[in-house]
Short mmCIF file of N, CA and C in Angstrom, two decimals:
data_model
loop_
_atom_site.label_atom_id
_atom_site.label_comp_id
_atom_site.label_asym_id
_atom_site.label_seq_id
_atom_site.Cartn_x
_atom_site.Cartn_y
_atom_site.Cartn_z
N MET A 1 -41.99 -18.38 9.33
CA MET A 1 -41.74 -19.05 8.26
C MET A 1 -42.85 -19.99 7.90
N VAL A 2 -43.46 -20.53 9.00
CA VAL A 2 -44.52 -21.62 8.76
C VAL A 2 -45.68 -20.84 8.06
N GLU A 3 -45.89 -19.45 8.36
CA GLU A 3 -47.07 -18.73 7.74
C GLU A 3 -46.64 -18.65 6.22
N VAL A 4 -45.54 -18.35 5.97
CA VAL A 4 -45.07 -18.20 4.46
C VAL A 4 -45.40 -19.62 3.78
N HIS A 5 -45.21 -20.71 4.41
CA HIS A 5 -45.37 -21.99 3.73
C HIS A 5 -46.98 -22.22 3.61
N TYR A 6 -47.68 -21.77 4.72
CA TYR A 6 -49.09 -21.87 4.66
C TYR A 6 -49.66 -21.00 3.37
N PHE A 7 -49.36 -19.83 3.38
CA PHE A 7 -49.92 -19.04 2.50
C PHE A 7 -49.44 -19.64 0.94
N ALA A 8 -48.18 -20.03 0.77
CA ALA A 8 -47.87 -20.54 -0.64
C ALA A 8 -48.70 -21.87 -0.90
N ARG A 9 -48.95 -22.65 0.18
CA ARG A 9 -49.77 -23.79 0.02
C ARG A 9 -51.22 -23.57 -0.40
N ILE A 10 -51.90 -22.45 0.32
CA ILE A 10 -53.27 -22.19 0.01
C ILE A 10 -53.39 -21.52 -1.38
N ALA A 11 -52.37 -20.77 -1.73
CA ALA A 11 -52.40 -19.99 -2.89
C ALA A 11 -51.87 -20.58 -4.18
N LYS A 12 -51.39 -22.06 -3.76
CA LYS A 12 -50.77 -22.70 -4.76
C LYS A 12 -49.57 -22.16 -5.60
N LEU A 13 -48.69 -21.60 -4.71
CA LEU A 13 -47.69 -20.91 -5.17
C LEU A 13 -46.33 -21.46 -4.54
N THR A 14 -45.25 -21.28 -5.22
CA THR A 14 -44.06 -21.62 -4.68
C THR A 14 -43.63 -20.84 -3.57
N ILE A 15 -42.80 -21.28 -2.61
CA ILE A 15 -42.22 -20.20 -1.66
C ILE A 15 -41.69 -19.03 -2.20
N GLU A 16 -40.75 -19.06 -3.31
CA GLU A 16 -40.29 -17.96 -3.98
C GLU A 16 -41.26 -17.08 -4.45
N GLU A 17 -42.32 -17.60 -5.12
CA GLU A 17 -43.43 -16.54 -5.63
C GLU A 17 -44.20 -15.96 -4.51
N THR A 18 -44.46 -16.73 -3.38
CA THR A 18 -45.12 -16.04 -2.32
C THR A 18 -44.32 -15.20 -1.67
N LEU A 19 -42.98 -15.28 -1.48
CA LEU A 19 -42.27 -14.07 -0.92
C LEU A 19 -42.17 -12.75 -1.86
N LYS A 20 -41.93 -13.00 -3.09
CA LYS A 20 -42.03 -12.10 -4.02
C LYS A 20 -43.45 -11.27 -3.90
N LYS A 21 -44.54 -11.88 -3.86
CA LYS A 21 -45.90 -11.16 -3.67
C LYS A 21 -45.93 -10.36 -2.38
N MET A 22 -45.28 -11.02 -1.45
CA MET A 22 -45.48 -10.38 -0.11
C MET A 22 -44.68 -9.28 -0.16
N LYS A 23 -43.52 -9.22 -0.78
CA LYS A 23 -42.52 -8.07 -0.96
C LYS A 23 -43.32 -6.93 -1.82
N ALA A 24 -43.99 -7.42 -2.81
CA ALA A 24 -44.63 -6.49 -3.66
C ALA A 24 -45.84 -5.82 -2.85
N ALA A 25 -46.47 -6.50 -1.75
CA ALA A 25 -47.57 -5.97 -1.14
C ALA A 25 -47.03 -5.07 0.18
N GLY A 26 -45.61 -4.91 0.10
CA GLY A 26 -45.32 -4.04 1.23
C GLY A 26 -44.69 -4.67 2.35
N VAL A 27 -44.55 -5.94 2.38
CA VAL A 27 -43.89 -6.70 3.56
C VAL A 27 -42.32 -6.43 3.35
N ASP A 28 -41.65 -6.24 4.39
CA ASP A 28 -40.31 -5.81 4.35
C ASP A 28 -39.21 -6.71 4.99
N SER A 29 -39.88 -7.70 5.95
CA SER A 29 -39.06 -8.50 6.59
C SER A 29 -39.80 -9.82 6.96
N CYS A 30 -39.04 -10.84 7.21
CA CYS A 30 -39.54 -12.01 7.80
C CYS A 30 -39.09 -12.44 9.19
N PRO A 31 -39.53 -11.91 10.13
CA PRO A 31 -38.98 -12.18 11.54
C PRO A 31 -39.52 -13.63 11.88
N GLY A 32 -38.60 -14.32 12.71
CA GLY A 32 -38.95 -15.82 13.14
C GLY A 32 -40.15 -15.80 13.99
N GLY A 33 -40.87 -16.70 13.96
CA GLY A 33 -42.12 -16.95 14.78
C GLY A 33 -42.10 -17.95 15.88
N GLY A 34 -40.95 -18.65 15.88
CA GLY A 34 -40.74 -19.71 17.01
C GLY A 34 -40.62 -21.19 16.48
N ALA A 35 -41.08 -21.10 15.11
CA ALA A 35 -40.93 -22.66 14.64
C ALA A 35 -39.60 -22.94 14.10
N GLU A 36 -38.75 -21.98 14.17
CA GLU A 36 -37.38 -22.13 13.50
C GLU A 36 -36.42 -22.91 14.46
N ILE A 37 -36.92 -24.14 14.88
CA ILE A 37 -36.18 -25.19 15.54
C ILE A 37 -35.79 -26.02 14.56
N PHE A 38 -34.39 -26.29 14.33
CA PHE A 38 -33.80 -27.13 13.32
C PHE A 38 -33.48 -28.60 13.98
N HIS A 39 -33.15 -28.56 15.18
CA HIS A 39 -32.64 -29.97 15.61
C HIS A 39 -33.79 -31.12 15.69
N PRO A 40 -33.70 -32.17 15.11
CA PRO A 40 -34.54 -32.93 14.82
C PRO A 40 -35.35 -33.47 16.33
N ARG A 41 -34.35 -33.76 17.21
CA ARG A 41 -34.93 -34.25 18.50
C ARG A 41 -35.65 -33.03 19.28
N VAL A 42 -35.06 -31.80 19.27
CA VAL A 42 -35.84 -30.69 19.93
C VAL A 42 -37.17 -30.49 19.06
N ARG A 43 -37.10 -30.67 17.98
CA ARG A 43 -38.20 -30.19 17.11
C ARG A 43 -39.48 -31.20 17.34
N ARG A 44 -39.03 -32.46 17.49
CA ARG A 44 -40.07 -33.54 18.02
C ARG A 44 -40.83 -33.25 19.07
N ILE A 45 -40.07 -32.69 20.22
CA ILE A 45 -40.60 -32.37 21.46
C ILE A 45 -41.51 -31.13 21.29
N ILE A 46 -40.92 -30.02 20.77
CA ILE A 46 -41.58 -28.76 20.78
C ILE A 46 -42.74 -28.37 19.65
N CYS A 47 -42.49 -28.81 18.44
CA CYS A 47 -43.16 -28.45 17.20
C CYS A 47 -43.40 -29.34 16.22
N ASP A 48 -43.51 -30.66 16.72
CA ASP A 48 -43.59 -31.86 15.75
C ASP A 48 -44.78 -31.66 14.94
N HIS A 49 -45.79 -31.07 15.14
CA HIS A 49 -47.07 -30.80 14.31
C HIS A 49 -46.72 -29.86 13.24
N LYS A 50 -45.67 -28.96 13.14
CA LYS A 50 -45.47 -28.08 12.18
C LYS A 50 -44.67 -28.42 10.96
N VAL A 51 -44.40 -27.78 9.84
CA VAL A 51 -43.74 -28.01 8.79
C VAL A 51 -42.38 -28.56 9.12
N SER A 52 -41.69 -29.32 8.41
CA SER A 52 -40.43 -29.55 8.80
C SER A 52 -39.47 -28.56 8.96
N GLY A 53 -38.24 -28.97 9.32
CA GLY A 53 -37.25 -28.02 9.60
C GLY A 53 -36.62 -27.72 8.40
N GLN A 54 -36.61 -28.63 7.44
CA GLN A 54 -36.18 -28.42 6.05
C GLN A 54 -36.92 -27.52 5.38
N ILE A 55 -38.25 -27.46 5.43
CA ILE A 55 -39.04 -26.48 4.83
C ILE A 55 -38.79 -24.98 5.39
N VAL A 56 -38.56 -24.92 6.55
CA VAL A 56 -38.29 -23.72 7.40
C VAL A 56 -36.86 -23.12 6.76
N ALA A 57 -36.05 -24.08 6.83
CA ALA A 57 -34.68 -23.53 6.38
C ALA A 57 -34.69 -23.04 4.95
N HIS A 58 -35.44 -23.72 4.11
CA HIS A 58 -35.61 -23.23 2.63
C HIS A 58 -36.23 -21.88 2.62
N THR A 59 -37.25 -21.68 3.46
CA THR A 59 -38.07 -20.44 3.26
C THR A 59 -37.23 -19.36 3.92
N ARG A 60 -36.40 -19.72 4.95
CA ARG A 60 -35.27 -18.67 5.45
C ARG A 60 -34.30 -18.23 4.54
N THR A 61 -33.90 -19.25 3.57
CA THR A 61 -32.87 -19.15 2.70
C THR A 61 -33.44 -18.19 1.57
N GLN A 62 -34.75 -18.44 1.25
CA GLN A 62 -35.26 -17.69 -0.03
C GLN A 62 -35.66 -16.24 0.44
N SER A 63 -36.00 -15.94 1.71
CA SER A 63 -36.50 -14.79 2.22
C SER A 63 -35.54 -13.52 1.72
N PRO A 64 -34.13 -13.54 1.90
CA PRO A 64 -33.32 -12.56 1.62
C PRO A 64 -33.14 -12.42 0.03
N ARG A 65 -33.25 -13.54 -0.50
CA ARG A 65 -33.06 -13.58 -1.97
C ARG A 65 -34.32 -12.96 -2.60
N SER A 66 -35.35 -12.82 -1.96
CA SER A 66 -36.61 -12.22 -2.41
C SER A 66 -36.54 -10.71 -1.86
N GLY A 67 -35.72 -10.14 -1.35
CA GLY A 67 -35.60 -8.85 -1.08
C GLY A 67 -36.18 -8.51 0.52
N LEU A 68 -36.41 -9.54 1.09
CA LEU A 68 -37.04 -9.35 2.39
C LEU A 68 -35.89 -9.40 3.59
N ALA A 69 -35.92 -8.54 4.57
CA ALA A 69 -34.99 -8.58 5.50
C ALA A 69 -35.36 -9.91 6.24
N LEU A 70 -34.14 -10.48 6.93
CA LEU A 70 -34.35 -11.73 7.62
C LEU A 70 -33.67 -11.60 9.05
N GLU A 71 -34.52 -11.59 10.09
CA GLU A 71 -33.99 -11.50 11.40
C GLU A 71 -33.46 -12.89 11.93
N ARG A 72 -32.31 -12.99 12.66
CA ARG A 72 -31.93 -14.12 13.26
C ARG A 72 -32.93 -14.57 14.30
N ASP A 73 -33.28 -15.75 14.26
CA ASP A 73 -34.09 -16.35 15.21
C ASP A 73 -33.42 -17.15 16.38
N ASP A 74 -33.59 -16.55 17.58
CA ASP A 74 -33.00 -17.23 18.55
C ASP A 74 -33.88 -18.16 19.34
N ALA A 75 -34.67 -18.91 18.64
CA ALA A 75 -35.70 -19.83 19.12
C ALA A 75 -35.20 -20.87 20.10
N ILE A 76 -34.34 -20.70 20.96
CA ILE A 76 -33.57 -21.62 21.81
C ILE A 76 -34.50 -21.61 23.37
N ARG A 77 -34.77 -22.78 23.65
CA ARG A 77 -35.54 -22.87 24.77
C ARG A 77 -34.74 -23.69 25.86
N THR A 78 -35.26 -24.33 26.68
CA THR A 78 -34.56 -24.86 27.83
C THR A 78 -34.30 -26.19 27.58
N ARG A 79 -34.66 -26.88 26.54
CA ARG A 79 -34.70 -28.32 26.40
C ARG A 79 -33.58 -28.76 25.38
N GLU A 80 -32.69 -27.80 24.78
CA GLU A 80 -31.74 -28.10 24.01
C GLU A 80 -30.48 -28.43 24.90
N THR A 81 -29.54 -29.26 24.15
CA THR A 81 -28.09 -29.46 24.84
C THR A 81 -27.32 -28.34 24.22
N GLU A 82 -26.14 -28.00 24.94
CA GLU A 82 -25.36 -27.10 24.39
C GLU A 82 -24.94 -27.37 22.91
N GLU A 83 -24.80 -28.67 22.62
CA GLU A 83 -24.44 -29.06 21.03
C GLU A 83 -25.78 -28.65 20.14
N GLU A 84 -26.84 -28.81 20.63
CA GLU A 84 -27.99 -28.68 19.87
C GLU A 84 -28.19 -27.09 19.80
N ARG A 85 -27.94 -26.20 20.80
CA ARG A 85 -27.85 -24.85 20.61
C ARG A 85 -26.92 -24.32 19.63
N VAL A 86 -25.68 -24.73 19.47
CA VAL A 86 -24.69 -24.63 18.65
C VAL A 86 -25.26 -24.83 17.08
N ASP A 87 -25.74 -26.04 17.01
CA ASP A 87 -26.35 -26.44 15.82
C ASP A 87 -27.38 -25.63 15.41
N HIS A 88 -28.36 -25.05 16.13
CA HIS A 88 -29.50 -24.21 15.93
C HIS A 88 -28.85 -22.94 15.27
N LEU A 89 -28.05 -22.27 16.04
CA LEU A 89 -27.45 -21.08 15.60
C LEU A 89 -26.55 -21.25 14.26
N SER A 90 -25.99 -22.31 14.06
CA SER A 90 -25.19 -22.58 12.91
C SER A 90 -26.31 -22.72 11.68
N SER A 91 -27.24 -23.37 11.95
CA SER A 91 -28.33 -23.39 10.90
C SER A 91 -29.06 -22.20 10.58
N CYS A 92 -29.09 -21.23 11.57
CA CYS A 92 -29.73 -20.05 11.19
C CYS A 92 -28.73 -19.11 10.40
N ALA A 93 -27.37 -19.32 10.61
CA ALA A 93 -26.36 -18.67 10.06
C ALA A 93 -26.21 -19.14 8.56
N SER A 94 -26.48 -20.25 8.35
CA SER A 94 -26.32 -20.90 7.00
C SER A 94 -27.45 -20.38 6.12
N CYS A 95 -28.46 -20.31 6.71
CA CYS A 95 -29.78 -19.64 5.87
C CYS A 95 -29.77 -18.43 5.42
N ARG A 96 -28.74 -17.62 5.88
CA ARG A 96 -28.49 -16.31 5.47
C ARG A 96 -27.51 -16.06 4.44
N THR A 97 -26.84 -17.11 3.91
CA THR A 97 -25.90 -17.00 3.10
C THR A 97 -26.53 -17.55 1.66
#
């Protein structure tokens, strides 16, 4: 998802336009790449230098709307509490609707 944001930024396109162009170019899915960590505390520890969780969530929400399959990302590491793991999976699920 961070790659989609990067492509959009350098091409000066919206996320939606970028995803549509990717689909037209033959891309058929957007698998997670490990930056799909949504809980703020865990994000600060693991990937604070990447785009925000809100941007990742927005991109994940737009992918299926653009016709790209979206794989659930279980980017759960050992630093989350049980509550944070549930929060992560819930966030992933809400991006699919």
